[in-house]
Amino acid sequence: MTREELISVLEDSSPENAAALYAKAYEVKKKTVGESVYLRGLVEISNICRKNCLYCGIRRDNREAGRYELTDKEVLDAAEFAFKEGYGSLVIQGGERTDRMFIDRITAMLVEIKRRWPLGITLSLGEQSMDVYQEWFEAGAHRYLLRIESSTKELYEKIHPADAVHSYETRVEALVSLRRCGYQVGTGVMIGLPFQTAAHLADDLLFFKRLDIDMCGMGPYLEHSQTPLYEYRGLIPDKMSRLELSLKMVALLRLLMPDINIAATTAMQAIVQDGRERAIMAGANVLMPNLTSADVREEYQIYQNKPGVGEDAAISSSRTEQRLKDMKIPIGYGRWGDSQHFGKR
Ligand code: 5AD
Ligand code: SF4
């Protein structure tokens, strides 16, 4: 598909065309990676972050966000839960920190988890040096998620502060470092940002293809009143349009890169209760039930009204699994569910 074709699909407002696109993407998924959905237990290890992204509720300067860090025991309990549930993989996500104490703690935790359970481990802990990425890879992580947020430098710079900690170039370099270290590399963007056009989104899809990514997580941008970008909330499409646009992005990416892993993200569920299931019907094949301890979930509000606050791991996971079962979607229990795309490289 050309850039122009992608733009015209993204701009098309016909619900019939969208439904046909989702069905086509589902067929492609079925023929390539299969119908199974892989579950990954998600642990939000800490909301302490050195960054100040203009859209994010846990940005450094948001004094209203109470900060927390899970204990080793809480993380290990979540890992054990994921393993017992048959999830095969764990995702450790958190705010960006580059202090040695934090780095060492992650390394030790990776070693301990791998010693106890044969889980696949994905990290999502922001930009780090090549050495740190290497250290974590050797300790047992084998996938890494780092969203580019927008592949257009001008738009990236509109949604991040203008300083050296928030450099577009550094972010792209981090993605290259991750690949060099041997990780399965995942990236993604937010959809429906102020100042964002269909052309930006088409370019994001082409960026994923050019980078030859293994995994992708995308979702609607959701405004947060304690962030600077909130001021521009008048410029964004309504919630349902942001959801439809996100579903189209998932479907188009499945057509462009048939054998990668694509996540059905929580932000979609924040708009409609079955948002993630809709993403699965549009070509996504990975879902991440939240296993973060219930008492701190409220603090990990990158956007407001995040679903699952107040639930514990058992509730979030059983609800998610039950919904998939009701939809007769097979779950890839007990397998890591690696990106086939990576396997072929
Ligand atoms: N709305 C939607 N997604 C957000 N993220 C951060 N803030 C928001 C928001 N307000 C996403 C970013 C980040 C991921 C962890 O969460 O894409 O990479
Ligand atoms: Fe930190 Fe990530 Fe939020 Fe940016 S988006 S402020 S890096 S948690």
Tab-separated table of C-alpha atoms and ligand atoms in Angstrom:
chain	number	residue	atom	x	y	z
A	1	MET	CA	0.000	0.000	0.000
A	2	THR	CA	1.246	3.473	-0.857
A	3	ARG	CA	1.281	6.427	1.523
A	4	GLU	CA	-1.648	7.946	-0.387
A	5	GLU	CA	-3.671	4.747	-0.096
A	6	LEU	CA	-3.034	4.563	3.632
A	7	ILE	CA	-4.094	8.179	4.083
A	8	SER	CA	-7.297	7.652	2.135
A	9	VAL	CA	-8.234	4.588	4.224
A	10	LEU	CA	-7.535	6.507	7.443
A	11	GLU	CA	-9.627	9.462	6.266
A	12	ASP	CA	-12.524	7.355	4.975
A	13	SER	CA	-15.522	7.724	7.285
A	14	SER	CA	-17.646	4.841	5.958
A	15	PRO	CA	-18.455	2.281	8.698
A	16	GLU	CA	-19.007	-0.427	6.028
A	17	ASN	CA	-15.516	0.090	4.633
A	18	ALA	CA	-14.043	0.005	8.115
A	19	ALA	CA	-15.850	-3.270	8.904
A	20	ALA	CA	-14.545	-4.785	5.652
A	21	LEU	CA	-11.010	-3.662	6.516
A	22	TYR	CA	-11.198	-5.265	9.982
A	23	ALA	CA	-12.522	-8.518	8.506
A	24	LYS	CA	-9.733	-8.600	5.940
A	25	ALA	CA	-7.087	-7.983	8.611
A	26	TYR	CA	-8.578	-10.779	10.735
A	27	GLU	CA	-8.326	-13.173	7.780
A	28	VAL	CA	-4.691	-12.232	7.205
A	29	LYS	CA	-3.964	-12.738	10.897
A	30	LYS	CA	-5.676	-16.134	10.861
A	31	LYS	CA	-3.610	-17.263	7.860
A	32	THR	CA	-0.256	-16.026	9.156
A	33	VAL	CA	0.094	-15.907	12.952
A	34	GLY	CA	-3.121	-17.845	13.590
A	35	GLU	CA	-6.219	-17.010	15.576
A	36	SER	CA	-4.730	-17.491	19.048
A	37	VAL	CA	-4.384	-14.523	21.352
A	38	TYR	CA	-1.351	-14.483	23.646
A	39	LEU	CA	-1.719	-13.135	27.145
A	40	ARG	CA	1.087	-11.342	28.929
A	41	GLY	CA	0.852	-10.451	32.583
A	42	LEU	CA	1.496	-6.719	32.944
A	43	VAL	CA	3.251	-5.394	36.057
A	44	GLU	CA	3.531	-1.636	36.442
A	45	ILE	CA	6.598	-1.669	38.644
A	46	SER	CA	6.809	2.042	39.443
A	47	ASN	CA	5.399	5.386	38.337
A	48	ILE	CA	8.533	7.326	39.201
A	49	CYS	CA	9.740	8.904	35.961
A	50	ARG	CA	12.542	11.277	35.013
A	51	LYS	CA	10.635	12.466	31.965
A	52	ASN	CA	8.084	15.158	31.451
A	53	CYS	CA	6.148	14.090	28.360
A	54	LEU	CA	3.444	16.712	27.833
A	55	TYR	CA	0.614	14.175	27.549
A	56	CYS	CA	1.365	11.831	30.429
A	57	GLY	CA	-0.284	11.844	33.861
A	58	ILE	CA	2.786	10.455	35.628
A	59	ARG	CA	5.189	13.002	34.154
A	60	ARG	CA	7.861	14.218	36.541
A	61	ASP	CA	6.280	17.599	37.243
A	62	ASN	CA	2.840	16.286	38.105
A	63	ARG	CA	2.942	16.814	41.857
A	64	GLU	CA	-0.591	15.478	42.201
A	65	ALA	CA	0.469	11.965	41.252
A	66	GLY	CA	1.407	9.943	44.344
A	67	ARG	CA	4.556	7.989	43.591
A	68	TYR	CA	5.075	4.301	44.313
A	69	GLU	CA	7.444	1.467	43.659
A	70	LEU	CA	6.399	-2.168	43.963
A	71	THR	CA	8.423	-4.370	46.276
A	72	ASP	CA	10.383	-7.322	44.912
A	73	LYS	CA	7.820	-9.579	46.513
A	74	GLU	CA	4.938	-7.867	44.720
A	75	VAL	CA	6.678	-8.292	41.362
A	76	LEU	CA	7.546	-11.924	42.057
A	77	ASP	CA	3.967	-12.610	43.172
A	78	ALA	CA	2.726	-11.186	39.871
A	79	ALA	CA	5.222	-13.321	37.941
A	80	GLU	CA	4.078	-16.409	39.801
A	81	PHE	CA	0.467	-15.524	39.130
A	82	ALA	CA	1.190	-15.118	35.400
A	83	PHE	CA	2.975	-18.454	35.306
A	84	LYS	CA	0.224	-20.287	37.164
A	85	GLU	CA	-2.401	-18.735	34.938
A	86	GLY	CA	-0.520	-20.206	31.946
A	87	TYR	CA	0.346	-16.833	30.430
A	88	GLY	CA	3.836	-17.774	29.302
A	89	SER	CA	5.050	-14.167	29.415
A	90	LEU	CA	5.393	-11.201	31.704
A	91	VAL	CA	5.705	-7.503	30.843
A	92	ILE	CA	7.512	-5.264	33.314
A	93	GLN	CA	6.607	-1.667	32.617
A	94	GLY	CA	7.469	1.515	34.463
A	95	GLY	CA	8.505	5.135	34.344
A	96	GLU	CA	11.954	5.918	32.981
A	97	ARG	CA	14.792	5.818	35.514
A	98	THR	CA	18.470	5.650	34.763
A	99	ASP	CA	19.974	5.550	38.264
A	100	ARG	CA	22.232	2.595	39.039
A	101	MET	CA	20.087	1.431	41.944
A	102	PHE	CA	17.097	0.995	39.688
A	103	ILE	CA	19.108	-0.674	36.914
A	104	ASP	CA	20.629	-3.178	39.352
A	105	ARG	CA	17.268	-3.894	40.871
A	106	ILE	CA	15.788	-4.768	37.484
A	107	THR	CA	18.778	-6.969	36.645
A	108	ALA	CA	18.465	-8.881	39.920
A	109	MET	CA	14.737	-9.258	39.453
A	110	LEU	CA	15.130	-10.631	35.935
A	111	VAL	CA	17.634	-13.210	37.150
A	112	GLU	CA	15.333	-14.222	39.994
A	113	ILE	CA	12.223	-14.549	37.805
A	114	LYS	CA	14.102	-16.615	35.203
A	115	ARG	CA	15.517	-18.819	37.979
A	116	ARG	CA	12.025	-19.593	39.251
A	117	TRP	CA	9.785	-19.776	36.189
A	118	PRO	CA	10.248	-20.367	32.441
A	119	LEU	CA	8.459	-17.121	31.589
A	120	GLY	CA	9.250	-14.948	28.563
A	121	ILE	CA	10.006	-11.416	29.778
A	122	THR	CA	9.275	-8.143	28.032
A	123	LEU	CA	10.594	-4.875	29.418
A	124	SER	CA	9.128	-1.428	28.906
A	125	LEU	CA	11.325	0.915	30.926
A	126	GLY	CA	12.125	3.696	28.523
A	127	GLU	CA	15.367	4.887	27.002
A	128	GLN	CA	18.522	3.373	28.424
A	129	SER	CA	22.108	3.123	27.255
A	130	MET	CA	23.163	0.244	25.033
A	131	ASP	CA	25.088	-1.202	28.025
A	132	VAL	CA	22.001	-1.283	30.188
A	133	TYR	CA	19.914	-2.851	27.437
A	134	GLN	CA	22.670	-5.459	27.052
A	135	GLU	CA	22.814	-6.110	30.792
A	136	TRP	CA	19.049	-6.682	30.988
A	137	PHE	CA	19.117	-8.880	27.896
A	138	GLU	CA	21.800	-11.056	29.426
A	139	ALA	CA	19.815	-11.212	32.673
A	140	GLY	CA	16.889	-12.753	30.793
A	141	ALA	CA	14.691	-10.137	29.105
A	142	HIS	CA	14.183	-10.845	25.427
A	143	ARG	CA	11.600	-8.352	24.244
A	144	TYR	CA	11.433	-4.588	24.708
A	145	LEU	CA	8.669	-2.079	24.105
A	146	LEU	CA	9.558	1.532	23.405
A	147	ARG	CA	6.947	3.563	21.632
A	148	ILE	CA	8.148	6.199	19.218
A	149	GLU	CA	4.897	8.065	20.128
A	150	SER	CA	5.034	9.807	16.723
A	151	SER	CA	7.497	9.031	13.959
A	152	THR	CA	7.229	12.607	12.670
A	153	LYS	CA	9.923	14.648	14.369
A	154	GLU	CA	7.886	17.883	14.293
A	155	LEU	CA	4.917	16.242	15.987
A	156	TYR	CA	7.168	14.396	18.453
A	157	GLU	CA	8.614	17.744	19.440
A	158	LYS	CA	5.180	19.315	19.914
A	159	ILE	CA	4.249	16.702	22.515
A	160	HIS	CA	7.544	16.655	24.402
A	161	PRO	CA	9.510	19.390	26.168
A	162	ALA	CA	12.329	20.909	24.134
A	163	ASP	CA	15.342	19.597	26.014
A	164	ALA	CA	18.040	16.935	25.655
A	165	VAL	CA	16.161	14.351	27.765
A	166	HIS	CA	13.326	14.310	25.232
A	167	SER	CA	15.222	14.021	21.969
A	168	TYR	CA	13.592	12.365	18.960
A	169	GLU	CA	16.971	11.232	17.655
A	170	THR	CA	17.897	9.567	20.955
A	171	ARG	CA	14.624	7.685	20.908
A	172	VAL	CA	15.192	6.350	17.398
A	173	GLU	CA	18.756	5.401	18.379
A	174	ALA	CA	17.422	3.518	21.400
A	175	LEU	CA	15.255	1.419	19.086
A	176	VAL	CA	18.322	0.645	16.968
A	177	SER	CA	20.347	-0.296	20.102
A	178	LEU	CA	17.617	-2.670	21.227
A	179	ARG	CA	17.720	-4.462	17.899
A	180	ARG	CA	21.529	-4.716	18.076
A	181	CYS	CA	21.339	-6.270	21.545
A	182	GLY	CA	19.150	-9.041	20.183
A	183	TYR	CA	15.748	-8.040	21.548
A	184	GLN	CA	12.461	-8.525	19.799
A	185	VAL	CA	11.650	-4.871	19.350
A	186	GLY	CA	8.237	-3.339	19.827
A	187	THR	CA	7.205	0.239	19.257
A	188	GLY	CA	4.004	2.180	18.697
A	189	VAL	CA	2.270	5.518	18.640
A	190	MET	CA	-0.631	7.370	20.204
A	191	ILE	CA	-3.575	8.008	17.933
A	192	GLY	CA	-5.727	11.126	17.911
A	193	LEU	CA	-3.132	13.509	19.314
A	194	PRO	CA	-3.614	17.248	18.928
A	195	PHE	CA	-1.891	18.431	15.718
A	196	GLN	CA	-1.867	14.872	14.314
A	197	THR	CA	-3.126	14.230	10.764
A	198	ALA	CA	-3.909	11.082	8.758
A	199	ALA	CA	-0.622	11.684	6.907
A	200	HIS	CA	1.287	11.474	10.215
A	201	LEU	CA	-0.391	8.160	10.984
A	202	ALA	CA	0.336	6.799	7.504
A	203	ASP	CA	3.971	7.781	8.033
A	204	ASP	CA	3.933	5.965	11.386
A	205	LEU	CA	2.874	2.754	9.634
A	206	LEU	CA	5.618	3.180	7.050
A	207	PHE	CA	8.120	3.880	9.853
A	208	PHE	CA	7.198	0.559	11.520
A	209	LYS	CA	7.759	-1.202	8.226
A	210	ARG	CA	11.084	0.538	7.585
A	211	LEU	CA	12.315	-0.270	11.086
A	212	ASP	CA	11.165	-3.834	10.492
A	213	ILE	CA	9.671	-4.049	14.001
A	214	ASP	CA	8.623	-7.317	15.633
A	215	MET	CA	5.826	-6.019	17.852
A	216	CYS	CA	3.536	-3.024	18.068
A	217	GLY	CA	1.341	-1.413	20.703
A	218	MET	CA	-0.811	1.540	19.706
A	219	GLY	CA	-3.791	3.169	21.255
A	220	PRO	CA	-5.891	6.301	21.380
A	221	TYR	CA	-4.500	9.389	23.057
A	222	LEU	CA	-6.589	10.176	26.141
A	223	GLU	CA	-6.396	13.602	27.666
A	224	HIS	CA	-5.263	14.088	31.261
A	225	SER	CA	-6.204	17.315	33.016
A	226	GLN	CA	-2.950	17.466	35.010
A	227	THR	CA	-0.799	17.697	31.880
A	228	PRO	CA	0.202	20.590	29.584
A	229	LEU	CA	-1.279	18.972	26.460
A	230	TYR	CA	-4.745	19.190	28.040
A	231	GLU	CA	-4.886	22.778	26.863
A	232	TYR	CA	-5.252	21.495	23.290
A	233	ARG	CA	-8.095	19.070	23.996
A	234	GLY	CA	-10.330	21.128	21.694
A	235	LEU	CA	-8.174	20.029	18.753
A	236	ILE	CA	-8.625	16.283	19.082
A	237	PRO	CA	-11.235	14.035	17.451
A	238	ASP	CA	-14.034	12.726	19.685
A	239	LYS	CA	-13.405	9.519	21.608
A	240	MET	CA	-15.218	7.164	19.242
A	241	SER	CA	-13.335	8.586	16.257
A	242	ARG	CA	-10.065	8.047	18.106
A	243	LEU	CA	-11.073	4.446	18.765
A	244	GLU	CA	-12.075	3.815	15.146
A	245	LEU	CA	-8.843	5.386	13.961
A	246	SER	CA	-6.898	3.138	16.339
A	247	LEU	CA	-8.692	0.045	15.054
A	248	LYS	CA	-7.909	1.058	11.489
A	249	MET	CA	-4.247	1.494	12.391
A	250	VAL	CA	-4.211	-2.033	13.848
A	251	ALA	CA	-5.879	-3.476	10.747
A	252	LEU	CA	-3.626	-1.617	8.308
A	253	LEU	CA	-0.523	-2.697	10.196
A	254	ARG	CA	-1.687	-6.315	10.104
A	255	LEU	CA	-1.981	-6.020	6.320
A	256	LEU	CA	1.432	-4.330	6.015
A	257	MET	CA	3.277	-6.621	8.441
A	258	PRO	CA	1.260	-9.860	8.629
A	259	ASP	CA	3.547	-11.851	10.953
A	260	ILE	CA	4.313	-9.356	13.749
A	261	ASN	CA	2.682	-9.295	17.186
A	262	ILE	CA	0.167	-6.486	17.638
A	263	ALA	CA	-1.273	-5.615	21.044
A	264	ALA	CA	-4.862	-4.804	21.888
A	265	THR	CA	-4.172	-1.988	24.345
A	266	THR	CA	-5.789	-0.818	27.565
A	267	ALA	CA	-6.360	2.688	26.177
A	268	MET	CA	-8.867	1.176	23.722
A	269	GLN	CA	-10.691	-0.378	26.656
A	270	ALA	CA	-10.771	3.048	28.311
A	271	ILE	CA	-13.065	4.275	25.515
A	272	VAL	CA	-15.399	1.291	25.271
A	273	GLN	CA	-15.470	-1.701	27.557
A	274	ASP	CA	-14.835	-4.165	24.734
A	275	GLY	CA	-12.208	-1.981	23.033
A	276	ARG	CA	-9.467	-4.584	23.272
A	277	GLU	CA	-11.742	-7.318	21.922
A	278	ARG	CA	-12.574	-5.070	18.980
A	279	ALA	CA	-8.845	-4.664	18.332
A	280	ILE	CA	-8.481	-8.440	18.302
A	281	MET	CA	-11.245	-8.634	15.703
A	282	ALA	CA	-9.299	-6.038	13.672
A	283	GLY	CA	-6.037	-7.999	13.666
A	284	ALA	CA	-4.379	-7.708	17.091
A	285	ASN	CA	-3.098	-10.937	18.685
A	286	VAL	CA	-1.629	-9.966	22.071
A	287	LEU	CA	-3.420	-8.813	25.197
A	288	MET	CA	-1.901	-7.778	28.501
A	289	PRO	CA	-4.077	-8.343	31.583
A	290	ASN	CA	-2.978	-6.001	34.355
A	291	LEU	CA	-1.425	-7.809	37.323
A	292	THR	CA	-0.329	-4.708	39.242
A	293	SER	CA	-1.315	-4.794	42.930
A	294	ALA	CA	-4.742	-3.210	43.376
A	295	ASP	CA	-3.602	-0.715	46.026
A	296	VAL	CA	-1.283	1.209	43.687
A	297	ARG	CA	-3.152	0.941	40.378
A	298	GLU	CA	-4.752	4.296	40.868
A	299	GLU	CA	-1.296	5.896	40.837
A	300	TYR	CA	-0.381	4.548	37.388
A	301	GLN	CA	-2.756	6.848	35.577
A	302	ILE	CA	-0.907	7.853	32.432
A	303	TYR	CA	-4.370	8.970	31.329
A	304	GLN	CA	-7.521	9.523	33.370
A	305	ASN	CA	-10.291	6.955	33.844
A	306	LYS	CA	-7.948	4.072	33.182
A	307	PRO	CA	-9.942	0.842	33.387
A	308	GLY	CA	-9.212	-1.777	36.036
A	309	VAL	CA	-8.433	0.640	38.879
A	310	GLY	CA	-9.404	-1.054	42.132
A	311	GLU	CA	-9.325	-4.533	40.576
A	312	ASP	CA	-6.687	-7.043	41.560
A	313	ALA	CA	-4.827	-9.447	39.293
A	314	ALA	CA	-7.333	-12.260	39.739
A	315	ILE	CA	-10.279	-10.078	38.720
A	316	SER	CA	-8.591	-8.387	35.744
A	317	SER	CA	-7.290	-11.636	34.344
A	318	SER	CA	-10.402	-13.732	34.833
A	319	ARG	CA	-12.584	-11.025	33.273
A	320	THR	CA	-10.265	-10.775	30.295
A	321	GLU	CA	-10.016	-14.518	29.802
A	322	GLN	CA	-13.781	-14.957	30.155
A	323	ARG	CA	-14.474	-12.347	27.490
A	324	LEU	CA	-12.144	-14.075	25.044
A	325	LYS	CA	-13.758	-17.418	25.806
A	326	ASP	CA	-17.224	-15.941	25.246
A	327	MET	CA	-16.007	-14.746	21.856
A	328	LYS	CA	-14.648	-18.235	21.071
A	329	ILE	CA	-11.173	-16.818	20.566
A	330	PRO	CA	-8.457	-19.387	21.338
A	331	ILE	CA	-5.867	-18.373	23.966
A	332	GLY	CA	-2.224	-19.373	23.488
A	333	TYR	CA	-1.719	-20.722	27.017
A	334	GLY	CA	1.694	-21.887	28.157
A	335	ARG	CA	3.605	-20.451	25.221
A	336	TRP	CA	5.828	-17.403	25.021
A	337	GLY	CA	4.025	-16.330	21.855
A	338	ASP	CA	7.104	-14.806	20.276
A	339	SER	CA	6.860	-12.658	17.194
A	340	GLN	CA	6.988	-14.943	14.165
A	341	HIS	CA	8.505	-12.071	12.287
A	342	PHE	CA	11.502	-12.144	14.621
A	343	GLY	CA	11.833	-15.904	14.269
A	344	LYS	CA	12.144	-15.601	10.526
A	345	ARG	CA	14.789	-12.919	10.552
B	1	5AD	N1	-3.041	8.794	26.517
B	1	5AD	C1	-2.772	7.638	25.898
B	1	5AD	N2	-1.591	7.012	25.994
B	1	5AD	C2	-0.657	7.579	26.779
B	1	5AD	N3	0.596	7.208	27.074
B	1	5AD	C3	1.134	8.106	27.898
B	1	5AD	N4	0.254	9.082	28.172
B	1	5AD	C4	-0.873	8.779	27.471
B	1	5AD	C5	-2.131	9.391	27.305
B	1	5AD	N5	-2.426	10.545	27.917
B	1	5AD	C6	1.219	6.028	26.462
B	1	5AD	C7	2.509	6.397	25.748
B	1	5AD	C8	3.552	5.608	26.482
B	1	5AD	C9	2.761	4.500	27.078
B	1	5AD	C10	3.393	3.852	28.252
B	1	5AD	O1	1.559	5.101	27.435
B	1	5AD	O2	2.411	5.965	24.399
B	1	5AD	O3	4.573	5.128	25.655
B	2	SF4	FE1	7.502	8.953	31.776
B	2	SF4	FE2	6.590	7.309	29.844
B	2	SF4	FE3	4.959	9.084	31.023
B	2	SF4	FE4	6.855	9.956	29.368
B	2	SF4	S1	5.106	8.628	28.815
B	2	SF4	S2	6.358	10.840	31.375
B	2	SF4	S3	8.502	8.520	29.799
B	2	SF4	S4	5.953	7.345	32.002
